[in-house]
């Protein structure tokens, strides 16, 4: 057993209660976060300033009492350090003004990007020093597919038209890009682990854009490669996979990793039936339930009574929204701790 309940749960060990953390737990719903972001000037500056990034990483631990901190950064710092200019535009979101188009654009990508992400490793070192020993620190990356989608579309998209035209008309281009990202991401996670994270999560937020065969070919196979690289070198570090919106493909999920992140649209009992023996499950309260105590109660009852504090980490089924009342988030954390301890 480790001294971290979150880590024990990742490896399927029996814990006194179900640990909980929340995707996007550091963010705009906290006035303390807004104050630090203001001081930094903007979001990207905040990611680049280890002292301030560490401060916002720790805020939800103190305020909500969650069992794990997630490194404060963004998945898009990786393509940014591979040489792509990145802007975060208020009210719009992230943007790469010059998305990838040509073979030259691919060749120009900087494969030494993981060496330039030193501000992330600095943040990790500060957090790990200040974080209580019984709390885990989670590092993360975007999946190759999700990062590639941003790099090709240049911004968020509803139709994924540009990137999907590419995978059907020029799959070799896409595979070349995904291979490059797989190398860079593996090195990036290794360096996060060397700096002190206790677990890593791979976010595949845009998995839902793909039909079944394309999901495995262009996303999951690459995620598994990264997970297996990490597990071969660091078997004691849990790897969490979060492919969002693929409830129809659960029977195809394979690979050496520890925890499967269940999104809110996947019934937890379905995930348990298909994957619960093989992987620990993380999830999956619908994030919008956080706006009503009654909705929290019903959602938590269903999840806790299905998982029964076995092979389960509680989380939302996607990120927290910016206008949330923190008291409801605290209510959720306390309820999960207390209700799950009865099993
Ligand atoms: O979870 C956490 O608390 C840790 C930090 C974290 C952020 N982004 C901070 C952030 C993590 C793990 C991410 C991952 C991320 N970033 C993903 C994958 C997870 C997911 O939500 O699916 C994606 C797709 C991104 C890309 C991204 N970054 C988008 C689309 C946006 C805009 C979102 C919006 O609502 O405006 C961001 C910006 C961002 N990343 C914010 C935060 C707290 C908001 C920035 C601000 O303060 O204005």
mmCIF file of C-alpha atoms and ligand atoms in Angstrom:
data_model
loop_
_atom_site.group_PDB
_atom_site.id
_atom_site.type_symbol
_atom_site.label_atom_id
_atom_site.label_comp_id
_atom_site.label_asym_id
_atom_site.label_seq_id
_atom_site.Cartn_x
_atom_site.Cartn_y
_atom_site.Cartn_z
ATOM 1 C CA UNK A 1 0.000 0.000 0.000
ATOM 2 C CA UNK A 2 1.178 3.553 -0.613
ATOM 3 C CA UNK A 3 0.353 6.442 1.705
ATOM 4 C CA UNK A 4 -1.876 7.919 -1.020
ATOM 5 C CA UNK A 5 -5.431 6.669 -1.219
ATOM 6 C CA UNK A 6 -5.690 7.893 -4.811
ATOM 7 C CA UNK A 7 -2.700 5.784 -5.890
ATOM 8 C CA UNK A 8 -3.975 2.713 -4.047
ATOM 9 C CA UNK A 9 -7.322 3.110 -5.801
ATOM 10 C CA UNK A 10 -5.591 3.433 -9.202
ATOM 11 C CA UNK A 11 -4.088 -0.018 -8.624
ATOM 12 C CA UNK A 12 -7.419 -1.504 -7.565
ATOM 13 C CA UNK A 13 -6.597 -1.819 -3.873
ATOM 14 C CA UNK A 14 -9.378 -1.571 -1.311
ATOM 15 C CA UNK A 15 -9.486 1.953 0.175
ATOM 16 C CA UNK A 16 -11.436 3.293 3.196
ATOM 17 C CA UNK A 17 -13.470 5.541 0.869
ATOM 18 C CA UNK A 18 -13.563 6.343 -2.840
ATOM 19 C CA UNK A 19 -11.073 9.098 -3.695
ATOM 20 C CA UNK A 20 -12.306 12.033 -5.768
ATOM 21 C CA UNK A 21 -10.824 14.777 -7.918
ATOM 22 C CA UNK A 22 -12.468 16.796 -10.678
ATOM 23 C CA UNK A 23 -11.373 17.612 -14.193
ATOM 24 C CA UNK A 24 -10.809 21.403 -14.457
ATOM 25 C CA UNK A 25 -10.859 21.646 -10.673
ATOM 26 C CA UNK A 26 -8.459 24.593 -10.906
ATOM 27 C CA UNK A 27 -10.149 27.347 -12.821
ATOM 28 C CA UNK A 28 -12.491 30.221 -13.248
ATOM 29 C CA UNK A 29 -15.186 29.198 -10.738
ATOM 30 C CA UNK A 30 -12.654 30.067 -8.007
ATOM 31 C CA UNK A 31 -12.146 33.782 -7.273
ATOM 32 C CA UNK A 32 -8.705 32.793 -5.948
ATOM 33 C CA UNK A 33 -7.847 31.469 -9.423
ATOM 34 C CA UNK A 34 -9.113 34.646 -11.112
ATOM 35 C CA UNK A 35 -6.930 36.750 -8.794
ATOM 36 C CA UNK A 36 -3.787 34.808 -9.717
ATOM 37 C CA UNK A 37 -4.652 34.850 -13.441
ATOM 38 C CA UNK A 38 -5.114 38.617 -13.186
ATOM 39 C CA UNK A 39 -1.663 38.928 -11.621
ATOM 40 C CA UNK A 40 -0.157 36.771 -14.394
ATOM 41 C CA UNK A 41 -1.815 38.962 -17.072
ATOM 42 C CA UNK A 42 -3.325 36.110 -19.074
ATOM 43 C CA UNK A 43 -3.835 32.346 -19.137
ATOM 44 C CA UNK A 44 -0.683 31.431 -21.083
ATOM 45 C CA UNK A 45 1.500 33.618 -18.858
ATOM 46 C CA UNK A 46 0.030 31.756 -15.904
ATOM 47 C CA UNK A 47 1.027 28.408 -17.469
ATOM 48 C CA UNK A 48 4.560 29.793 -17.956
ATOM 49 C CA UNK A 49 4.993 31.038 -14.355
ATOM 50 C CA UNK A 50 5.790 28.050 -12.089
ATOM 51 C CA UNK A 51 5.134 29.835 -8.762
ATOM 52 C CA UNK A 52 1.684 30.988 -9.821
ATOM 53 C CA UNK A 53 0.822 27.762 -11.685
ATOM 54 C CA UNK A 54 1.752 25.836 -8.527
ATOM 55 C CA UNK A 55 -0.434 28.126 -6.440
ATOM 56 C CA UNK A 56 -3.534 27.479 -8.575
ATOM 57 C CA UNK A 57 -2.775 23.738 -8.722
ATOM 58 C CA UNK A 58 -2.986 23.656 -4.920
ATOM 59 C CA UNK A 59 -6.119 25.823 -4.519
ATOM 60 C CA UNK A 60 -8.700 23.040 -4.997
ATOM 61 C CA UNK A 61 -6.891 20.801 -2.502
ATOM 62 C CA UNK A 62 -7.307 23.419 0.222
ATOM 63 C CA UNK A 63 -10.743 24.656 -0.847
ATOM 64 C CA UNK A 64 -12.496 21.388 -1.792
ATOM 65 C CA UNK A 65 -10.525 18.683 0.013
ATOM 66 C CA UNK A 66 -10.070 16.542 -3.119
ATOM 67 C CA UNK A 67 -7.669 13.588 -2.934
ATOM 68 C CA UNK A 68 -5.484 14.562 -5.876
ATOM 69 C CA UNK A 69 -4.178 17.753 -7.443
ATOM 70 C CA UNK A 70 -3.909 18.021 -11.222
ATOM 71 C CA UNK A 71 -1.005 19.989 -12.584
ATOM 72 C CA UNK A 72 -2.148 23.399 -13.802
ATOM 73 C CA UNK A 73 -1.174 23.805 -17.437
ATOM 74 C CA UNK A 74 -2.844 23.139 -20.775
ATOM 75 C CA UNK A 75 -2.633 20.364 -23.367
ATOM 76 C CA UNK A 76 -1.784 22.966 -26.040
ATOM 77 C CA UNK A 77 1.601 23.976 -24.590
ATOM 78 C CA UNK A 78 3.015 20.920 -26.411
ATOM 79 C CA UNK A 79 2.201 22.009 -29.989
ATOM 80 C CA UNK A 80 3.170 25.533 -28.917
ATOM 81 C CA UNK A 81 6.674 24.329 -27.979
ATOM 82 C CA UNK A 82 6.821 22.268 -31.185
ATOM 83 C CA UNK A 83 6.913 25.675 -32.851
ATOM 84 C CA UNK A 84 3.260 26.611 -33.403
ATOM 85 C CA UNK A 85 2.208 30.079 -32.339
ATOM 86 C CA UNK A 86 -0.703 29.856 -29.859
ATOM 87 C CA UNK A 87 -3.247 32.438 -28.707
ATOM 88 C CA UNK A 88 -6.015 32.157 -26.135
ATOM 89 C CA UNK A 89 -8.769 34.519 -27.219
ATOM 90 C CA UNK A 90 -11.286 35.673 -24.590
ATOM 91 C CA UNK A 91 -14.747 34.295 -25.236
ATOM 92 C CA UNK A 92 -13.474 32.151 -28.134
ATOM 93 C CA UNK A 93 -10.833 29.766 -26.800
ATOM 94 C CA UNK A 94 -7.465 28.590 -28.091
ATOM 95 C CA UNK A 95 -6.243 29.367 -31.610
ATOM 96 C CA UNK A 96 -3.239 28.420 -33.754
ATOM 97 C CA UNK A 97 -3.193 31.195 -36.392
ATOM 98 C CA UNK A 98 -1.031 29.054 -38.726
ATOM 99 C CA UNK A 99 -2.400 25.507 -38.676
ATOM 100 C CA UNK A 100 -0.431 22.666 -40.303
ATOM 101 C CA UNK A 101 -1.005 22.322 -44.055
ATOM 102 C CA UNK A 102 2.073 21.204 -45.955
ATOM 103 C CA UNK A 103 4.838 18.590 -45.674
ATOM 104 C CA UNK A 104 7.200 21.448 -44.836
ATOM 105 C CA UNK A 105 4.970 22.374 -41.891
ATOM 106 C CA UNK A 106 5.333 18.802 -40.576
ATOM 107 C CA UNK A 107 9.109 18.765 -41.083
ATOM 108 C CA UNK A 108 9.428 22.084 -39.261
ATOM 109 C CA UNK A 109 7.914 20.727 -36.015
ATOM 110 C CA UNK A 110 10.468 20.821 -33.210
ATOM 111 C CA UNK A 111 10.972 17.278 -31.897
ATOM 112 C CA UNK A 112 12.918 18.579 -28.883
ATOM 113 C CA UNK A 113 9.798 20.274 -27.474
ATOM 114 C CA UNK A 114 9.892 18.287 -24.213
ATOM 115 C CA UNK A 115 13.203 19.998 -23.380
ATOM 116 C CA UNK A 116 11.527 23.395 -23.661
ATOM 117 C CA UNK A 117 8.656 22.635 -21.279
ATOM 118 C CA UNK A 118 10.850 23.324 -18.251
ATOM 119 C CA UNK A 119 8.232 25.649 -16.704
ATOM 120 C CA UNK A 120 5.927 22.620 -16.394
ATOM 121 C CA UNK A 121 8.587 20.548 -14.616
ATOM 122 C CA UNK A 122 9.367 23.516 -12.323
ATOM 123 C CA UNK A 123 5.670 23.784 -11.429
ATOM 124 C CA UNK A 124 5.576 20.058 -10.604
ATOM 125 C CA UNK A 125 8.612 20.350 -8.312
ATOM 126 C CA UNK A 126 7.071 23.246 -6.389
ATOM 127 C CA UNK A 127 3.682 21.536 -6.046
ATOM 128 C CA UNK A 128 5.143 18.210 -4.944
ATOM 129 C CA UNK A 129 7.126 20.037 -2.241
ATOM 130 C CA UNK A 130 4.060 21.893 -0.932
ATOM 131 C CA UNK A 131 1.420 19.200 -1.371
ATOM 132 C CA UNK A 132 0.608 16.990 1.634
ATOM 133 C CA UNK A 133 2.266 13.599 1.380
ATOM 134 C CA UNK A 134 -1.049 11.712 1.336
ATOM 135 C CA UNK A 135 -2.348 13.651 -1.708
ATOM 136 C CA UNK A 136 -1.383 12.662 -5.241
ATOM 137 C CA UNK A 137 -0.249 14.980 -8.024
ATOM 138 C CA UNK A 138 -1.558 14.058 -11.487
ATOM 139 C CA UNK A 139 0.401 15.073 -14.584
ATOM 140 C CA UNK A 140 -1.252 15.055 -17.992
ATOM 141 C CA UNK A 141 -1.062 15.415 -21.735
ATOM 142 C CA UNK A 142 -3.461 15.629 -24.627
ATOM 143 C CA UNK A 143 -3.624 12.514 -26.801
ATOM 144 C CA UNK A 144 -1.877 12.608 -30.177
ATOM 145 C CA UNK A 145 -5.258 12.688 -31.951
ATOM 146 C CA UNK A 146 -6.670 15.560 -29.873
ATOM 147 C CA UNK A 147 -3.493 17.634 -30.241
ATOM 148 C CA UNK A 148 -3.289 16.849 -33.970
ATOM 149 C CA UNK A 149 -6.897 17.995 -34.392
ATOM 150 C CA UNK A 150 -6.051 21.398 -32.912
ATOM 151 C CA UNK A 151 -2.842 21.616 -34.968
ATOM 152 C CA UNK A 152 -4.706 20.938 -38.221
ATOM 153 C CA UNK A 153 -7.985 22.746 -37.566
ATOM 154 C CA UNK A 154 -6.220 25.647 -35.823
ATOM 155 C CA UNK A 155 -9.042 25.942 -33.282
ATOM 156 C CA UNK A 156 -11.981 24.117 -31.722
ATOM 157 C CA UNK A 157 -14.430 22.745 -34.271
ATOM 158 C CA UNK A 158 -17.978 21.400 -34.394
ATOM 159 C CA UNK A 159 -17.617 19.332 -37.574
ATOM 160 C CA UNK A 160 -13.905 18.371 -37.591
ATOM 161 C CA UNK A 161 -14.188 18.825 -41.357
ATOM 162 C CA UNK A 162 -10.562 19.757 -42.058
ATOM 163 C CA UNK A 163 -8.966 17.018 -39.992
ATOM 164 C CA UNK A 164 -11.440 14.348 -41.109
ATOM 165 C CA UNK A 165 -10.948 15.208 -44.794
ATOM 166 C CA UNK A 166 -7.264 14.684 -44.118
ATOM 167 C CA UNK A 167 -7.565 11.248 -42.484
ATOM 168 C CA UNK A 168 -9.620 9.887 -45.372
ATOM 169 C CA UNK A 169 -7.733 11.612 -48.212
ATOM 170 C CA UNK A 170 -4.155 11.615 -46.912
ATOM 171 C CA UNK A 171 -3.862 9.193 -43.983
ATOM 172 C CA UNK A 172 -0.061 9.018 -44.316
ATOM 173 C CA UNK A 173 0.213 12.702 -43.436
ATOM 174 C CA UNK A 174 -1.847 12.158 -40.318
ATOM 175 C CA UNK A 175 0.123 9.075 -39.261
ATOM 176 C CA UNK A 176 3.394 10.988 -39.684
ATOM 177 C CA UNK A 177 2.072 13.734 -37.415
ATOM 178 C CA UNK A 178 0.706 11.237 -34.861
ATOM 179 C CA UNK A 179 4.063 9.400 -34.787
ATOM 180 C CA UNK A 180 5.845 12.663 -34.052
ATOM 181 C CA UNK A 181 3.389 13.550 -31.303
ATOM 182 C CA UNK A 182 3.716 10.079 -29.771
ATOM 183 C CA UNK A 183 7.491 10.542 -29.425
ATOM 184 C CA UNK A 184 7.227 14.046 -27.983
ATOM 185 C CA UNK A 185 4.378 13.138 -25.600
ATOM 186 C CA UNK A 186 6.197 10.061 -24.279
ATOM 187 C CA UNK A 187 9.255 12.203 -23.478
ATOM 188 C CA UNK A 188 7.032 14.895 -21.965
ATOM 189 C CA UNK A 189 5.312 12.438 -19.605
ATOM 190 C CA UNK A 190 8.643 10.863 -18.644
ATOM 191 C CA UNK A 191 9.959 14.289 -17.691
ATOM 192 C CA UNK A 192 6.812 15.053 -15.703
ATOM 193 C CA UNK A 193 7.339 11.783 -13.812
ATOM 194 C CA UNK A 194 11.017 12.561 -13.185
ATOM 195 C CA UNK A 195 9.933 15.977 -11.831
ATOM 196 C CA UNK A 196 7.559 14.324 -9.345
ATOM 197 C CA UNK A 197 4.031 13.578 -10.596
ATOM 198 C CA UNK A 198 2.466 10.478 -9.000
ATOM 199 C CA UNK A 199 0.169 9.528 -11.915
ATOM 200 C CA UNK A 200 -0.511 10.674 -15.480
ATOM 201 C CA UNK A 201 -3.714 11.137 -17.479
ATOM 202 C CA UNK A 202 -4.031 11.217 -21.274
ATOM 203 C CA UNK A 203 -6.983 13.417 -22.360
ATOM 204 C CA UNK A 204 -8.552 12.407 -25.657
ATOM 205 C CA UNK A 205 -11.255 15.056 -25.700
ATOM 206 C CA UNK A 206 -11.992 14.726 -29.414
ATOM 207 C CA UNK A 207 -12.231 10.918 -29.562
ATOM 208 C CA UNK A 208 -15.968 11.284 -30.206
ATOM 209 C CA UNK A 209 -15.279 12.785 -33.642
ATOM 210 C CA UNK A 210 -14.264 9.416 -35.038
ATOM 211 C CA UNK A 211 -16.106 6.341 -36.270
ATOM 212 C CA UNK A 212 -15.057 3.032 -34.756
ATOM 213 C CA UNK A 213 -12.188 1.908 -37.023
ATOM 214 C CA UNK A 214 -10.848 5.440 -37.323
ATOM 215 C CA UNK A 215 -10.870 5.859 -33.531
ATOM 216 C CA UNK A 216 -8.645 2.818 -33.044
ATOM 217 C CA UNK A 217 -6.397 3.624 -36.016
ATOM 218 C CA UNK A 218 -5.898 7.350 -35.435
ATOM 219 C CA UNK A 219 -6.316 7.683 -31.701
ATOM 220 C CA UNK A 220 -6.427 4.685 -29.400
ATOM 221 C CA UNK A 221 -3.469 2.748 -30.910
ATOM 222 C CA UNK A 222 -1.249 5.795 -30.314
ATOM 223 C CA UNK A 223 -2.523 6.340 -26.789
ATOM 224 C CA UNK A 224 -1.744 2.693 -25.999
ATOM 225 C CA UNK A 225 1.787 3.084 -27.388
ATOM 226 C CA UNK A 226 2.386 6.011 -25.038
ATOM 227 C CA UNK A 227 0.843 4.182 -22.069
ATOM 228 C CA UNK A 228 2.951 1.099 -22.736
ATOM 229 C CA UNK A 229 6.135 3.170 -23.041
ATOM 230 C CA UNK A 230 5.371 4.698 -19.646
ATOM 231 C CA UNK A 231 4.382 1.421 -17.959
ATOM 232 C CA UNK A 232 7.562 -0.298 -19.227
ATOM 233 C CA UNK A 233 9.750 2.344 -17.618
ATOM 234 C CA UNK A 234 7.614 3.378 -14.626
ATOM 235 C CA UNK A 235 5.376 0.456 -13.593
ATOM 236 C CA UNK A 236 4.625 2.157 -10.250
ATOM 237 C CA UNK A 237 3.068 5.225 -11.961
ATOM 238 C CA UNK A 238 -0.644 4.788 -12.745
ATOM 239 C CA UNK A 239 -1.672 5.692 -16.289
ATOM 240 C CA UNK A 240 -5.236 7.010 -16.763
ATOM 241 C CA UNK A 241 -6.836 7.054 -20.219
ATOM 242 C CA UNK A 242 -9.764 9.402 -20.933
ATOM 243 C CA UNK A 243 -11.187 8.992 -24.433
ATOM 244 C CA UNK A 244 -14.324 11.117 -24.426
ATOM 245 C CA UNK A 245 -17.521 10.003 -26.142
ATOM 246 C CA UNK A 246 -16.762 6.440 -27.245
ATOM 247 C CA UNK A 247 -19.311 4.447 -25.259
ATOM 248 C CA UNK A 248 -20.112 2.442 -28.408
ATOM 249 C CA UNK A 249 -16.559 1.121 -28.708
ATOM 250 C CA UNK A 250 -15.874 -0.055 -25.146
ATOM 251 C CA UNK A 251 -15.569 -3.680 -26.243
ATOM 252 C CA UNK A 252 -12.537 -2.750 -28.377
ATOM 253 C CA UNK A 253 -10.582 -1.085 -25.569
ATOM 254 C CA UNK A 254 -7.256 -2.834 -24.949
ATOM 255 C CA UNK A 255 -3.736 -2.102 -23.713
ATOM 256 C CA UNK A 256 -1.530 -1.914 -20.657
ATOM 257 C CA UNK A 257 -2.748 0.970 -18.493
ATOM 258 C CA UNK A 258 -4.415 1.226 -15.089
ATOM 259 C CA UNK A 259 -7.466 3.483 -15.055
ATOM 260 C CA UNK A 260 -10.168 4.103 -17.661
ATOM 261 C CA UNK A 261 -11.879 7.508 -17.480
ATOM 262 C CA UNK A 262 -15.618 7.211 -18.129
ATOM 263 C CA UNK A 263 -17.303 10.255 -19.682
ATOM 264 C CA UNK A 264 -20.748 11.439 -18.547
ATOM 265 C CA UNK A 265 -22.569 10.049 -21.592
ATOM 266 C CA UNK A 266 -21.481 6.473 -20.852
ATOM 267 C CA UNK A 267 -23.704 4.648 -18.333
ATOM 268 C CA UNK A 268 -21.361 3.684 -15.482
ATOM 269 C CA UNK A 269 -22.919 0.200 -15.290
ATOM 270 C CA UNK A 270 -22.061 -0.355 -18.971
ATOM 271 C CA UNK A 271 -18.433 0.653 -18.380
ATOM 272 C CA UNK A 272 -18.352 -1.622 -15.340
ATOM 273 C CA UNK A 273 -19.710 -4.566 -17.295
ATOM 274 C CA UNK A 274 -17.348 -4.095 -20.258
ATOM 275 C CA UNK A 275 -14.153 -2.912 -18.571
ATOM 276 C CA UNK A 276 -14.503 -3.072 -14.779
ATOM 277 C CA UNK A 277 -12.588 -6.333 -14.317
ATOM 278 C CA UNK A 278 -9.651 -5.201 -16.422
ATOM 279 C CA UNK A 279 -9.300 -1.532 -15.450
ATOM 280 C CA UNK A 280 -10.137 0.673 -12.483
ATOM 281 C CA UNK A 281 -12.877 3.109 -13.563
ATOM 282 C CA UNK A 282 -12.800 6.869 -13.031
ATOM 283 C CA UNK A 283 -15.890 9.047 -13.317
ATOM 284 C CA UNK A 284 -18.489 9.974 -14.276
ATOM 285 C CA UNK A 285 -20.939 12.482 -12.775
ATOM 286 C CA UNK A 286 -22.538 14.712 -15.418
ATOM 287 C CA UNK A 287 -20.808 18.073 -14.673
ATOM 288 C CA UNK A 288 -24.012 20.101 -14.953
ATOM 289 C CA UNK A 289 -25.486 18.176 -12.015
ATOM 290 C CA UNK A 290 -23.207 20.357 -9.873
ATOM 291 C CA UNK A 291 -25.777 23.157 -10.225
ATOM 292 C CA UNK A 292 -28.362 21.388 -8.053
ATOM 293 C CA UNK A 293 -27.936 19.614 -4.713
ATOM 294 C CA UNK A 294 -30.797 17.290 -5.551
ATOM 295 C CA UNK A 295 -29.193 16.384 -8.886
ATOM 296 C CA UNK A 296 -25.865 15.791 -7.107
ATOM 297 C CA UNK A 297 -27.542 13.492 -4.577
ATOM 298 C CA UNK A 298 -29.243 11.389 -7.248
ATOM 299 C CA UNK A 299 -26.184 11.214 -9.515
ATOM 300 C CA UNK A 300 -23.808 10.291 -6.698
ATOM 301 C CA UNK A 301 -26.191 7.664 -5.278
ATOM 302 C CA UNK A 302 -26.373 5.956 -8.651
ATOM 303 C CA UNK A 303 -22.611 5.926 -9.223
ATOM 304 C CA UNK A 304 -21.619 4.962 -5.675
ATOM 305 C CA UNK A 305 -24.268 2.213 -5.476
ATOM 306 C CA UNK A 306 -23.074 0.816 -8.807
ATOM 307 C CA UNK A 307 -19.331 0.886 -8.014
ATOM 308 C CA UNK A 308 -19.612 0.136 -4.254
ATOM 309 C CA UNK A 309 -16.166 1.598 -3.429
ATOM 310 C CA UNK A 310 -14.425 -1.037 -5.485
ATOM 311 C CA UNK A 311 -11.983 -0.333 -8.319
ATOM 312 C CA UNK A 312 -13.377 3.208 -8.614
ATOM 313 C CA UNK A 313 -12.141 6.795 -8.501
ATOM 314 C CA UNK A 314 -14.867 9.416 -8.417
ATOM 315 C CA UNK A 315 -14.700 12.254 -10.956
ATOM 316 C CA UNK A 316 -16.952 14.245 -13.218
ATOM 317 C CA UNK A 317 -17.647 12.907 -16.693
ATOM 318 C CA UNK A 318 -15.879 15.998 -18.148
ATOM 319 C CA UNK A 319 -14.636 19.384 -16.918
ATOM 320 C CA UNK A 320 -16.182 21.765 -14.381
ATOM 321 C CA UNK A 321 -17.942 24.814 -15.802
ATOM 322 C CA UNK A 322 -16.757 28.363 -14.975
ATOM 323 C CA UNK A 323 -19.896 29.687 -13.261
ATOM 324 C CA UNK A 324 -20.180 26.903 -10.717
ATOM 325 C CA UNK A 325 -20.909 27.509 -7.026
ATOM 326 C CA UNK A 326 -17.910 26.137 -5.152
ATOM 327 C CA UNK A 327 -20.118 25.161 -2.210
ATOM 328 C CA UNK A 328 -21.794 22.581 -4.416
ATOM 329 C CA UNK A 329 -18.399 21.180 -5.419
ATOM 330 C CA UNK A 330 -17.420 20.927 -1.754
ATOM 331 C CA UNK A 331 -20.779 19.284 -1.006
ATOM 332 C CA UNK A 332 -20.015 16.680 -3.708
ATOM 333 C CA UNK A 333 -16.555 15.890 -2.309
ATOM 334 C CA UNK A 334 -17.888 15.432 1.236
ATOM 335 C CA UNK A 335 -20.815 13.308 0.052
ATOM 336 C CA UNK A 336 -18.600 10.980 -2.022
ATOM 337 C CA UNK A 337 -16.191 10.515 0.892
ATOM 338 C CA UNK A 338 -18.916 9.806 3.394
ATOM 339 C CA UNK A 339 -21.294 7.676 1.267
ATOM 340 C CA UNK A 340 -18.542 5.494 -0.213
ATOM 341 C CA UNK A 341 -17.053 4.768 3.225
ATOM 342 C CA UNK A 342 -20.142 2.662 4.044
ATOM 343 C CA UNK A 343 -19.027 -0.044 1.601
HETATM 344 O O1 LIG B 1 -8.098 20.182 -14.916
HETATM 345 C C1 LIG B 1 -7.426 21.101 -14.404
HETATM 346 O O2 LIG B 1 -7.854 21.819 -13.467
HETATM 347 C C2 LIG B 1 -5.992 21.272 -14.853
HETATM 348 C C3 LIG B 1 -5.715 22.189 -15.889
HETATM 349 C C4 LIG B 1 -6.210 21.974 -17.306
HETATM 350 C C5 LIG B 1 -6.584 23.042 -18.143
HETATM 351 N N1 LIG B 1 -6.797 22.573 -19.393
HETATM 352 C C6 LIG B 1 -6.674 24.436 -17.690
HETATM 353 C C7 LIG B 1 -7.404 25.411 -18.530
HETATM 354 C C8 LIG B 1 -6.276 20.814 -18.082
HETATM 355 C C9 LIG B 1 -6.036 19.376 -17.676
HETATM 356 C C10 LIG B 1 -6.641 21.212 -19.410
HETATM 357 C C11 LIG B 1 -6.757 20.281 -20.549
HETATM 358 C C12 LIG B 1 -7.343 20.737 -21.801
HETATM 359 N N2 LIG B 1 -7.155 21.930 -22.450
HETATM 360 C C13 LIG B 1 -8.145 19.922 -22.630
HETATM 361 C C14 LIG B 1 -8.507 18.499 -22.342
HETATM 362 C C15 LIG B 1 -9.554 18.378 -21.319
HETATM 363 C C16 LIG B 1 -10.918 18.747 -21.780
HETATM 364 O O3 LIG B 1 -11.490 19.677 -21.172
HETATM 365 O O4 LIG B 1 -11.443 18.084 -22.678
HETATM 366 C C17 LIG B 1 -8.500 20.684 -23.766
HETATM 367 C C18 LIG B 1 -9.378 20.238 -24.904
HETATM 368 C C19 LIG B 1 -7.846 21.944 -23.645
HETATM 369 C C20 LIG B 1 -7.852 23.062 -24.616
HETATM 370 C C21 LIG B 1 -8.415 24.287 -24.023
HETATM 371 N N3 LIG B 1 -7.767 25.068 -23.076
HETATM 372 C C22 LIG B 1 -9.659 24.893 -24.277
HETATM 373 C C23 LIG B 1 -10.702 24.372 -25.240
HETATM 374 C C24 LIG B 1 -9.742 26.056 -23.473
HETATM 375 C C25 LIG B 1 -10.817 27.107 -23.443
HETATM 376 C C26 LIG B 1 -11.886 26.635 -22.542
HETATM 377 C C27 LIG B 1 -12.855 27.749 -22.182
HETATM 378 O O5 LIG B 1 -13.880 27.363 -21.617
HETATM 379 O O6 LIG B 1 -12.589 28.939 -22.425
HETATM 380 C C28 LIG B 1 -8.569 26.113 -22.704
HETATM 381 C C29 LIG B 1 -8.228 27.120 -21.680
HETATM 382 C C30 LIG B 1 -8.112 26.630 -20.275
HETATM 383 N N4 LIG B 1 -7.371 25.545 -19.888
HETATM 384 C C31 LIG B 1 -8.668 27.227 -19.105
HETATM 385 C C32 LIG B 1 -8.217 26.479 -18.018
HETATM 386 C C33 LIG B 1 -8.465 26.747 -16.561
HETATM 387 C C34 LIG B 1 -9.504 28.476 -19.082
HETATM 388 C C35 LIG B 1 -8.541 29.610 -19.271
HETATM 389 C C36 LIG B 1 -8.906 30.890 -18.553
HETATM 390 O O7 LIG B 1 -8.547 31.037 -17.368
HETATM 391 O O8 LIG B 1 -9.535 31.742 -19.200
#
